[in-house]
CSV table of C-alpha atoms and ligand atoms in Angstrom, one decimal:
chain,number,residue,atom,x,y,z
A,1,MET,CA,5.9,-6.3,-1.5
A,2,THR,CA,7.8,-9.2,-0.8
A,3,ALA,CA,6.4,-12.7,-1.6
A,4,ARG,CA,9.6,-14.9,-2.0
A,5,PRO,CA,10.1,-16.0,-4.8
A,6,ALA,CA,10.1,-19.9,-4.8
A,7,SER,CA,11.5,-21.3,-7.7
A,8,THR,CA,14.3,-19.8,-10.5
A,9,ALA,CA,12.4,-21.0,-13.1
A,10,PRO,CA,11.8,-17.9,-15.8
A,11,PRO,CA,7.4,-16.8,-16.5
A,12,ALA,CA,6.0,-18.6,-19.1
A,13,PRO,CA,4.9,-15.5,-20.8
A,14,GLY,CA,2.3,-13.7,-18.8
A,15,ALA,CA,2.6,-16.1,-15.8
A,16,THR,CA,1.8,-15.1,-12.7
A,17,ASP,CA,3.7,-18.5,-10.7
A,18,LEU,CA,5.4,-17.2,-7.5
A,19,GLY,CA,9.1,-17.6,-7.8
A,20,VAL,CA,11.1,-15.4,-10.5
A,21,PRO,CA,13.7,-13.6,-9.8
A,22,ALA,CA,14.1,-10.0,-10.0
A,23,VAL,CA,17.2,-9.2,-13.2
A,24,ARG,CA,17.3,-6.5,-15.5
A,25,PRO,CA,14.8,-7.7,-17.9
A,26,SER,CA,17.4,-7.1,-21.2
A,27,ASP,CA,19.9,-9.6,-19.2
A,28,GLN,CA,18.0,-12.7,-20.2
A,29,THR,CA,14.4,-12.7,-20.2
A,30,ALA,CA,12.0,-11.0,-22.2
A,31,PRO,CA,10.6,-8.0,-19.8
A,32,MET,CA,7.4,-8.8,-17.8
A,33,PRO,CA,4.2,-7.7,-19.4
A,34,LEU,CA,2.6,-5.1,-18.3
A,35,GLN,CA,-1.5,-6.3,-16.7
A,36,MET,CA,-3.6,-3.6,-16.0
A,37,ALA,CA,-6.4,-5.4,-15.1
A,38,PRO,CA,-6.7,-8.5,-14.0
A,39,LYS,CA,-8.1,-12.3,-15.4
A,40,ARG,CA,-12.2,-12.9,-14.3
A,41,ARG,CA,-11.9,-14.8,-11.2
A,42,GLY,CA,-14.8,-15.9,-8.7
A,43,LYS,CA,-15.7,-13.0,-6.4
A,44,PRO,CA,-15.1,-13.1,-2.5
A,45,PRO,CA,-18.3,-12.7,-0.6
A,46,LYS,CA,-20.0,-9.3,0.1
A,47,HIS,CA,-19.6,-8.6,3.6
A,48,PHE,CA,-20.6,-5.5,5.7
A,49,ALA,CA,-17.2,-3.5,5.1
A,50,ASP,CA,-17.8,-3.9,1.2
A,51,LEU,CA,-21.1,-1.5,1.9
A,52,THR,CA,-22.2,2.1,2.4
A,53,SER,CA,-24.0,3.3,5.9
A,54,ALA,CA,-27.1,3.4,3.8
A,55,GLU,CA,-26.5,0.3,2.1
A,56,ARG,CA,-25.8,-1.2,6.0
A,57,VAL,CA,-29.2,-0.5,6.8
A,58,ALA,CA,-30.8,-1.6,3.5
A,59,SER,CA,-29.1,-5.3,4.4
A,60,VAL,CA,-29.7,-5.7,8.0
A,61,GLU,CA,-33.6,-4.8,7.0
A,62,ALA,CA,-33.0,-6.9,4.6
A,63,MET,CA,-33.5,-10.0,7.2
A,64,GLY,CA,-35.9,-8.3,9.3
A,65,GLU,CA,-34.0,-6.4,11.2
A,66,LYS,CA,-34.7,-3.4,12.7
A,67,PRO,CA,-32.2,-0.6,11.4
A,68,PHE,CA,-30.3,0.5,14.2
A,69,ARG,CA,-29.0,-2.9,14.6
A,70,ALA,CA,-26.4,-1.2,11.5
A,71,LYS,CA,-25.0,0.6,14.0
A,72,GLN,CA,-24.8,-1.7,16.9
A,73,LEU,CA,-22.3,-3.9,13.9
A,74,ALA,CA,-21.1,-1.2,12.5
A,75,THR,CA,-19.9,0.0,16.3
A,76,HIS,CA,-18.5,-3.5,17.0
A,77,TYR,CA,-16.6,-3.9,14.0
A,78,PHE,CA,-14.7,-0.5,13.8
A,79,GLN,CA,-14.9,0.3,17.1
A,80,HIS,CA,-14.0,-3.8,19.0
A,81,TYR,CA,-12.7,-4.3,15.1
A,82,THR,CA,-14.6,-7.7,15.8
A,83,SER,CA,-17.0,-9.3,13.8
A,84,ASP,CA,-17.0,-12.8,16.5
A,85,PRO,CA,-21.0,-13.0,17.5
A,86,GLU,CA,-20.4,-14.2,20.8
A,87,GLN,CA,-18.9,-10.5,21.6
A,88,MET,CA,-21.8,-8.8,20.4
A,89,THR,CA,-23.7,-9.2,23.4
A,90,ASP,CA,-26.1,-6.3,22.9
A,91,LEU,CA,-27.6,-8.3,20.0
A,92,PRO,CA,-30.3,-11.2,20.9
A,93,LYS,CA,-28.7,-14.6,20.7
A,94,ALA,CA,-30.4,-15.0,16.8
A,95,THR,CA,-30.2,-12.4,15.6
A,96,ARG,CA,-26.7,-12.3,16.5
A,97,GLU,CA,-26.3,-15.2,14.7
A,98,ALA,CA,-27.2,-14.8,11.7
A,99,LEU,CA,-26.3,-11.3,11.4
A,100,ALA,CA,-22.6,-11.9,11.6
A,101,THR,CA,-22.7,-15.2,9.4
A,102,THR,CA,-24.5,-12.7,6.5
A,103,MET,CA,-22.9,-9.5,7.0
A,104,PHE,CA,-19.1,-10.8,7.9
A,105,PRO,CA,-18.5,-14.1,6.1
A,106,PRO,CA,-14.0,-14.7,6.6
A,107,LEU,CA,-12.4,-13.0,4.4
A,108,ILE,CA,-9.0,-13.3,4.9
A,109,ARG,CA,-6.8,-16.6,6.9
A,110,PRO,CA,-3.8,-15.3,8.6
A,111,THR,CA,-1.3,-18.3,7.5
A,112,ARG,CA,2.1,-16.6,8.9
A,113,ARG,CA,3.5,-14.7,11.0
A,114,LEU,CA,6.9,-12.9,11.2
A,115,GLU,CA,8.3,-10.4,13.6
A,116,ALA,CA,11.1,-8.6,13.6
A,117,ASP,CA,12.9,-6.2,16.3
A,118,GLY,CA,12.0,-7.6,19.4
A,119,GLY,CA,8.0,-7.6,18.2
A,120,THR,CA,6.7,-4.0,17.2
A,121,THR,CA,7.8,-5.4,13.3
A,122,VAL,CA,4.8,-7.9,12.2
A,123,LYS,CA,4.2,-9.3,9.4
A,124,THR,CA,0.8,-11.6,8.1
A,125,LEU,CA,1.0,-13.5,5.3
A,126,TRP,CA,-2.9,-13.5,4.4
A,127,HIS,CA,-5.4,-16.0,2.9
A,128,LEU,CA,-7.7,-14.7,1.0
A,129,PHE,CA,-11.2,-17.0,-0.3
A,130,ASP,CA,-10.1,-18.5,-3.1
A,131,ASP,CA,-6.3,-18.7,-1.9
A,132,ALA,CA,-4.8,-16.1,-2.7
A,133,LYS,CA,-2.2,-14.6,-1.0
A,134,VAL,CA,-1.2,-10.8,0.1
A,135,GLU,CA,0.6,-9.3,2.5
A,136,SER,CA,0.6,-6.9,5.4
A,137,VAL,CA,3.4,-4.9,7.7
A,138,LEU,CA,2.2,-3.4,11.3
A,139,MET,CA,4.9,-1.5,12.5
A,140,ARG,CA,5.2,0.1,16.0
A,141,TYR,CA,7.1,3.4,17.3
A,142,PRO,CA,8.0,5.3,19.6
A,143,ASN,CA,5.3,7.7,19.2
A,144,ARG,CA,3.5,6.3,16.0
A,145,THR,CA,2.4,2.8,14.5
A,146,THR,CA,2.1,2.2,10.7
A,147,LEU,CA,0.3,-0.7,8.3
A,148,CYS,CA,1.7,-1.3,5.1
A,149,VAL,CA,-1.5,-3.1,3.1
A,150,SER,CA,-2.1,-4.7,0.1
A,151,SER,CA,-4.3,-3.4,-2.3
A,152,GLN,CA,-4.2,-6.2,-5.1
A,153,ALA,CA,-3.0,-10.1,-4.9
A,154,GLY,CA,-0.2,-10.1,-6.9
A,155,CYS,CA,0.2,-7.1,-9.6
A,156,GLY,CA,0.8,-6.0,-12.8
A,157,MET,CA,3.7,-3.4,-13.0
A,158,ALA,CA,6.7,-4.9,-14.0
A,159,CYS,CA,8.7,-3.2,-12.4
A,160,PRO,CA,11.7,-6.0,-12.2
A,161,PHE,CA,13.2,-5.2,-9.1
A,162,CYS,CA,10.6,-5.4,-7.0
A,163,ALA,CA,9.6,-8.8,-5.8
A,164,THR,CA,5.6,-8.5,-6.2
A,165,GLY,CA,6.4,-7.2,-9.5
A,166,GLN,CA,7.8,-10.2,-10.6
A,167,LEU,CA,4.7,-12.2,-9.7
A,168,GLY,CA,1.8,-10.4,-12.4
A,169,LEU,CA,-1.6,-9.8,-11.6
A,170,THR,CA,-3.1,-12.6,-9.3
A,171,ARG,CA,-5.9,-10.3,-8.8
A,172,ASN,CA,-7.5,-7.0,-7.0
A,173,LEU,CA,-8.7,-7.1,-4.0
A,174,THR,CA,-12.1,-5.7,-2.7
A,175,THR,CA,-12.6,-3.2,-0.5
A,176,ALA,CA,-13.9,-5.6,2.5
A,177,GLU,CA,-9.7,-7.7,2.2
A,178,ILE,CA,-8.6,-4.7,2.1
A,179,LEU,CA,-10.1,-3.4,5.2
A,180,GLU,CA,-9.9,-6.4,6.8
A,181,GLN,CA,-5.8,-6.4,6.7
A,182,VAL,CA,-6.9,-3.4,8.5
A,183,ARG,CA,-9.2,-4.3,11.1
A,184,ALA,CA,-6.8,-6.9,12.0
A,185,ALA,CA,-3.8,-4.2,12.7
A,186,PHE,CA,-6.5,-1.8,14.8
A,187,ARG,CA,-7.3,-5.7,17.1
A,188,SER,CA,-3.8,-6.7,17.3
A,189,LEU,CA,-2.7,-2.7,18.5
A,190,ALA,CA,-5.4,-2.5,21.0
A,191,SER,CA,-5.8,-5.8,22.7
A,192,GLY,CA,-1.8,-5.6,23.5
A,193,GLU,CA,-1.1,-8.2,22.0
A,194,ILE,CA,2.3,-5.5,20.7
A,195,PRO,CA,4.8,-4.3,22.9
A,196,GLY,CA,4.6,-1.0,23.8
A,197,GLY,CA,0.9,-1.0,25.6
A,198,PRO,CA,-2.2,-0.8,23.9
A,199,ALA,CA,-2.3,1.6,21.0
A,200,ARG,CA,-4.2,3.3,17.7
A,201,LEU,CA,-3.7,2.6,14.9
A,202,ASN,CA,-2.1,6.4,13.4
A,203,ASN,CA,-1.2,5.7,10.3
A,204,LEU,CA,-1.5,3.8,7.2
A,205,VAL,CA,0.2,3.1,3.3
A,206,PHE,CA,-0.6,1.8,0.5
A,207,MET,CA,2.8,0.0,0.4
A,208,GLY,CA,1.9,-4.0,-0.3
A,209,MET,CA,1.7,-6.1,-3.0
A,210,GLY,CA,-0.2,-4.4,-6.0
A,211,GLU,CA,-0.8,-1.2,-7.7
A,212,PRO,CA,-3.6,0.5,-5.7
A,213,LEU,CA,-4.5,3.1,-8.8
A,214,ALA,CA,-5.1,-0.1,-11.0
A,215,ASN,CA,-8.2,-1.1,-8.0
A,216,PRO,CA,-8.9,2.2,-8.0
A,217,ARG,CA,-13.1,1.4,-7.3
A,218,ALA,CA,-11.9,-1.1,-3.8
A,219,VAL,CA,-8.9,2.2,-2.6
A,220,ILE,CA,-11.2,4.7,-3.3
A,221,GLU,CA,-14.1,3.3,-1.1
A,222,THR,CA,-11.7,2.3,1.6
A,223,VAL,CA,-9.7,5.2,2.0
A,224,LYS,CA,-13.8,7.0,2.6
A,225,THR,CA,-14.3,3.8,5.8
A,226,LEU,CA,-11.2,4.6,6.7
A,227,VAL,CA,-11.8,8.7,7.5
A,228,ALA,CA,-15.4,7.9,8.4
A,229,PRO,CA,-15.5,9.2,12.1
A,230,GLU,CA,-16.7,5.9,13.8
A,231,PRO,CA,-19.0,3.9,14.3
A,232,GLU,CA,-19.1,4.1,10.6
A,233,GLY,CA,-15.5,3.4,9.5
A,234,PHE,CA,-12.2,3.2,11.1
A,235,GLY,CA,-11.8,7.6,12.2
A,236,MET,CA,-8.1,7.7,10.9
A,237,SER,CA,-7.0,11.2,9.2
A,238,ALA,CA,-6.7,11.3,5.8
A,239,ARG,CA,-3.3,13.2,5.9
A,240,ASN,CA,-1.9,10.0,7.7
A,241,ILE,CA,-3.1,7.4,4.7
A,242,THR,CA,-0.6,7.8,1.8
A,243,VAL,CA,-1.5,6.2,-1.2
A,244,SER,CA,1.7,5.1,-3.3
A,245,THR,CA,1.6,4.4,-7.2
A,246,VAL,CA,4.0,4.0,-10.2
A,247,GLY,CA,2.5,7.6,-12.0
A,248,LEU,CA,-1.1,6.1,-12.6
A,249,VAL,CA,-1.7,9.3,-14.5
A,250,PRO,CA,-5.3,9.4,-15.1
A,251,ALA,CA,-6.2,7.8,-11.4
A,252,MET,CA,-3.6,10.2,-10.3
A,253,LEU,CA,-5.9,13.0,-11.7
A,254,LYS,CA,-8.9,11.4,-10.0
A,255,LEU,CA,-8.2,11.1,-6.9
A,256,ALA,CA,-7.2,14.7,-6.1
A,257,ASP,CA,-10.3,15.3,-7.8
A,258,LEU,CA,-12.1,12.8,-4.1
A,259,GLY,CA,-12.6,15.7,-1.7
A,260,ILE,CA,-10.3,13.4,0.6
A,261,PRO,CA,-6.8,14.9,1.4
A,262,VAL,CA,-4.6,11.8,1.1
A,263,THR,CA,-0.8,12.1,1.2
A,264,LEU,CA,0.6,10.9,-2.4
A,265,ALA,CA,3.6,8.9,-3.1
A,266,LEU,CA,5.0,8.6,-6.8
A,267,SER,CA,7.5,5.9,-7.4
A,268,LEU,CA,9.9,7.1,-9.5
A,269,HIS,CA,13.4,6.0,-9.3
A,270,ALA,CA,14.8,7.4,-12.4
A,271,PRO,CA,14.4,11.4,-13.8
A,272,ASP,CA,15.1,10.4,-17.1
A,273,ASP,CA,12.7,8.6,-19.0
A,274,ASP,CA,15.6,6.3,-20.3
A,275,LEU,CA,15.9,4.4,-16.5
A,276,ARG,CA,12.6,4.5,-15.6
A,277,SER,CA,10.8,3.0,-18.3
A,278,GLU,CA,13.6,-0.2,-17.8
A,279,LEU,CA,12.3,0.3,-13.6
A,280,VAL,CA,9.1,1.3,-13.6
A,281,PRO,CA,7.1,-0.1,-17.6
A,282,ILE,CA,4.8,1.5,-17.5
A,283,ASN,CA,6.5,4.7,-17.9
A,284,THR,CA,6.2,3.7,-21.9
A,285,ARG,CA,2.4,4.9,-21.3
A,286,TRP,CA,3.3,8.3,-19.3
A,287,SER,CA,6.3,9.7,-18.8
A,288,VAL,CA,8.5,11.3,-15.8
A,289,ASP,CA,7.1,15.0,-16.9
A,290,GLU,CA,3.8,13.5,-17.5
A,291,ALA,CA,3.5,11.6,-13.7
A,292,LEU,CA,5.7,14.5,-12.6
A,293,ASP,CA,3.1,17.5,-13.1
A,294,ALA,CA,-0.3,15.3,-12.6
A,295,ALA,CA,1.7,15.0,-8.9
A,296,ARG,CA,2.1,18.7,-8.8
A,297,HIS,CA,-1.4,18.9,-9.8
A,298,TYR,CA,-2.4,16.7,-6.6
A,299,PHE,CA,-0.1,19.1,-4.9
A,300,GLU,CA,-2.3,22.4,-5.9
A,301,VAL,CA,-5.6,20.6,-5.3
A,302,THR,CA,-5.1,19.1,-2.1
A,303,GLY,CA,-2.6,21.3,-0.1
A,304,ARG,CA,-0.5,18.4,0.6
A,305,ARG,CA,3.5,17.7,-0.7
A,306,VAL,CA,3.9,14.8,-2.7
A,307,SER,CA,6.4,12.5,-1.8
A,308,ILE,CA,8.8,10.9,-4.0
A,309,GLU,CA,10.5,7.9,-3.7
A,310,TYR,CA,13.1,6.5,-5.4
A,311,ALA,CA,14.9,3.2,-4.6
A,312,LEU,CA,18.6,3.9,-4.7
A,313,ILE,CA,20.3,1.6,-6.8
A,314,LYS,CA,24.0,0.2,-6.7
A,315,ASP,CA,25.2,2.1,-9.8
A,316,MET,CA,22.2,2.0,-11.8
A,317,ASN,CA,19.7,4.9,-10.6
A,318,ASP,CA,22.8,6.2,-7.7
A,319,HIS,CA,24.8,8.9,-10.1
A,320,GLY,CA,25.2,12.4,-8.6
A,321,TRP,CA,23.9,13.7,-12.8
A,322,ARG,CA,20.2,11.7,-11.9
A,323,ALA,CA,20.4,13.2,-8.6
A,324,ASP,CA,20.5,17.0,-9.9
A,325,LEU,CA,18.3,16.2,-12.6
A,326,LEU,CA,15.8,15.5,-9.3
A,327,GLY,CA,16.1,18.3,-8.1
A,328,GLU,CA,15.7,20.3,-11.4
A,329,LYS,CA,12.6,19.0,-12.5
A,330,LEU,CA,11.4,19.1,-9.6
A,331,ASN,CA,12.1,22.9,-8.9
A,332,ALA,CA,10.7,23.3,-12.0
A,333,ARG,CA,7.1,22.5,-10.8
A,334,GLY,CA,7.6,24.9,-7.9
A,335,ARG,CA,9.3,25.2,-4.7
A,336,GLY,CA,7.9,23.5,-1.2
A,337,TRP,CA,5.8,20.8,-2.3
A,338,VAL,CA,7.2,18.1,-2.6
A,339,HIS,CA,9.6,16.2,-0.3
A,340,VAL,CA,12.3,12.7,-1.8
A,341,ASN,CA,12.3,9.6,0.3
A,342,PRO,CA,15.0,8.0,-0.9
A,343,ILE,CA,15.0,4.4,0.1
A,344,PRO,CA,18.0,1.6,0.0
A,345,LEU,CA,17.1,-0.9,-2.1
A,346,ASN,CA,16.5,-4.3,-0.4
A,347,PRO,CA,18.0,-6.8,-3.2
A,348,THR,CA,15.0,-9.8,-4.3
A,349,PRO,CA,16.6,-13.6,-3.8
A,350,GLY,CA,18.3,-13.8,-6.9
A,351,SER,CA,18.4,-10.4,-8.2
A,352,ILE,CA,21.7,-8.4,-9.7
A,353,TRP,CA,21.1,-5.4,-8.3
A,354,THR,CA,21.8,-4.2,-4.8
A,355,ALA,CA,22.1,-1.0,-2.7
A,356,SER,CA,23.9,2.1,-3.3
A,357,ASP,CA,26.8,2.3,-1.5
A,358,ARG,CA,26.8,5.1,2.1
A,359,ALA,CA,28.4,7.3,0.2
A,360,VAL,CA,27.1,7.0,-2.5
A,361,GLU,CA,24.1,7.5,-0.9
A,362,ASP,CA,24.6,10.2,1.0
A,363,GLU,CA,25.8,12.3,-2.2
A,364,PHE,CA,22.7,11.6,-3.3
A,365,VAL,CA,20.8,13.3,-1.0
A,366,ALA,CA,23.2,16.1,-0.2
A,367,ARG,CA,23.0,16.7,-4.2
A,368,LEU,CA,18.9,16.6,-3.5
A,369,ARG,CA,19.0,19.4,-0.6
A,370,GLY,CA,21.7,21.1,-2.3
A,371,HIS,CA,18.7,22.2,-4.7
A,372,GLY,CA,16.7,23.1,-1.2
A,373,ILE,CA,14.8,19.7,-1.8
A,374,PRO,CA,13.8,17.7,2.0
A,375,THR,CA,15.0,14.4,1.7
A,376,THR,CA,14.8,11.5,3.7
A,377,ILE,CA,16.3,8.2,3.8
A,378,ARG,CA,13.6,5.8,4.0
A,379,ASP,CA,13.9,3.5,7.1
A,380,THR,CA,14.5,0.2,6.1
A,381,ARG,CA,12.5,-1.6,9.3
A,382,GLY,CA,10.9,-5.3,8.5
A,383,SER,CA,14.0,-6.6,5.5
A,384,ASP,CA,14.9,-9.0,7.7
A,385,ILE,CA,11.6,-10.7,7.5
A,386,ASP,CA,12.2,-10.7,3.8
A,387,GLY,CA,11.1,-7.2,3.7
A,388,ALA,CA,8.4,-5.6,4.8
A,389,CYS,CA,5.6,-4.4,2.0
A,390,GLY,CA,6.9,-3.2,-1.3
A,391,GLN,CA,10.2,-4.3,0.6
A,392,LEU,CA,9.4,-0.7,2.6
A,393,ALA,CA,9.3,-0.2,5.4
A,394,ALA,CA,7.7,2.5,7.3
A,395,GLU,CA,6.3,5.9,5.7
A,396,GLU,CA,7.9,8.7,6.9
A,397,ASP,CA,7.0,11.2,8.5
A,398,ASP,CA,6.7,13.8,7.2
A,399,GLU,CA,5.5,16.6,9.0
B,401,SAH,N1,2.3,0.4,-6.6
B,401,SAH,C1,3.0,1.1,-5.6
B,401,SAH,C2,2.5,0.7,-3.8
B,401,SAH,C3,3.6,-0.4,-4.0
B,401,SAH,S1,5.6,-0.3,-3.2
B,401,SAH,C4,3.9,1.7,-6.4
B,401,SAH,O1,4.9,1.5,-6.6
B,401,SAH,O2,3.9,2.9,-5.6
B,401,SAH,C5,5.8,0.7,-2.7
B,401,SAH,C6,7.4,0.8,-2.4
B,401,SAH,O3,8.8,0.0,-2.5
B,401,SAH,C7,7.3,1.4,-4.4
B,401,SAH,O4,8.3,3.0,-4.3
B,401,SAH,C8,8.3,0.2,-4.5
B,401,SAH,O5,8.9,1.4,-5.3
B,401,SAH,C9,8.9,0.5,-3.2
B,401,SAH,N2,10.0,-0.7,-3.5
B,401,SAH,C10,9.5,-2.4,-4.7
B,401,SAH,N3,10.3,-3.4,-4.4
B,401,SAH,C11,11.8,-2.0,-3.7
B,401,SAH,C12,12.4,-2.9,-3.7
B,401,SAH,N4,13.3,-4.5,-3.5
B,401,SAH,N5,13.2,-2.1,-2.6
B,401,SAH,C13,13.0,-1.2,-2.3
B,401,SAH,N6,11.6,-0.4,-2.8
B,401,SAH,C14,10.5,-1.1,-3.1
């Protein structure tokens, strides 16, 4: 995602300051360090959405309330999208104040709202309890709605073409901090705030700030609650949830075993280790072949077709031979298990990199299709509001 750099000063080693333009690491500065774990910071307060169903019941009982109050609260939160005690008129007044204050501490606060596409694309900047900042983007299409959420404040993966990659990692989000982004989206769609009449949220992509599989515990708990039937959760369909990763292989294998067939997207960006190690530094830990094997394994276990993301960067990774090599590597692992989403690069401010020319993009797509690989250029909605999430916009529906 795209917190816009605020200064052009080079980063102090390990700094998480905002504001470093993306440059080719070899051009001037030392590459950003990889950060697998965040620095320790205070924890956000526990929230109803952090809890399992059994824990919700235990929590209301611990407050001296009847267990059925947990279901009432869940209905307000997951079906009416509210945590406001004033609206919980089926609870006694004194009770609802106490319950709401304890169970629904404020976790995220909108501080900026940017609109594009006639109000059907909305990016929100959120401040967290410790003033860490994240973004989410809601996109409404004629027949579907998609929310792009952040799973970390900043990101430790240091991809040089990605604005968030230049921020460094501030911290992991909790389950409830992610789910609060989702509740806000359901709420603004249900209330008719987005042009087109009241609607439900259909799709969710973990393509905002952060590397979701570097925060697996919170992301997996979030997914469980997203798919739990109402009122235990939001009742979303697993296939409409996409977890996008740089290729953290062990976490990809764990995700396959979760038994919730979300869609997996692998940010590949190059089919050869030399270039990929520069574009996606974690490649020095898990190579192209290892990441592709893990993606193929994900398909075998879940039956879900995997997406390969490929930001097309002019004269960097957009060569015909790279399209051919990608096609060969994918076909070597079978047919029908994968599709490719080339994404025109959304240049980050100050970056020396730009999107590929249209003709080059077309040739790249044509070569992949020539190998029999389903390939769709990703829509770049929201690029005029400083990109969307991860400077991406929509999850292209592959169904
Ligand atoms: N960390 C995860 C998810 C966040 S980014 C991941 O890397 O997959 C979501 C997608 O946006 C990734 O494929 C990422 O590589 C891509 N992206 C990041 N910066 C971009 C840019 N400037 N232009 C186009 N795509 C970009």
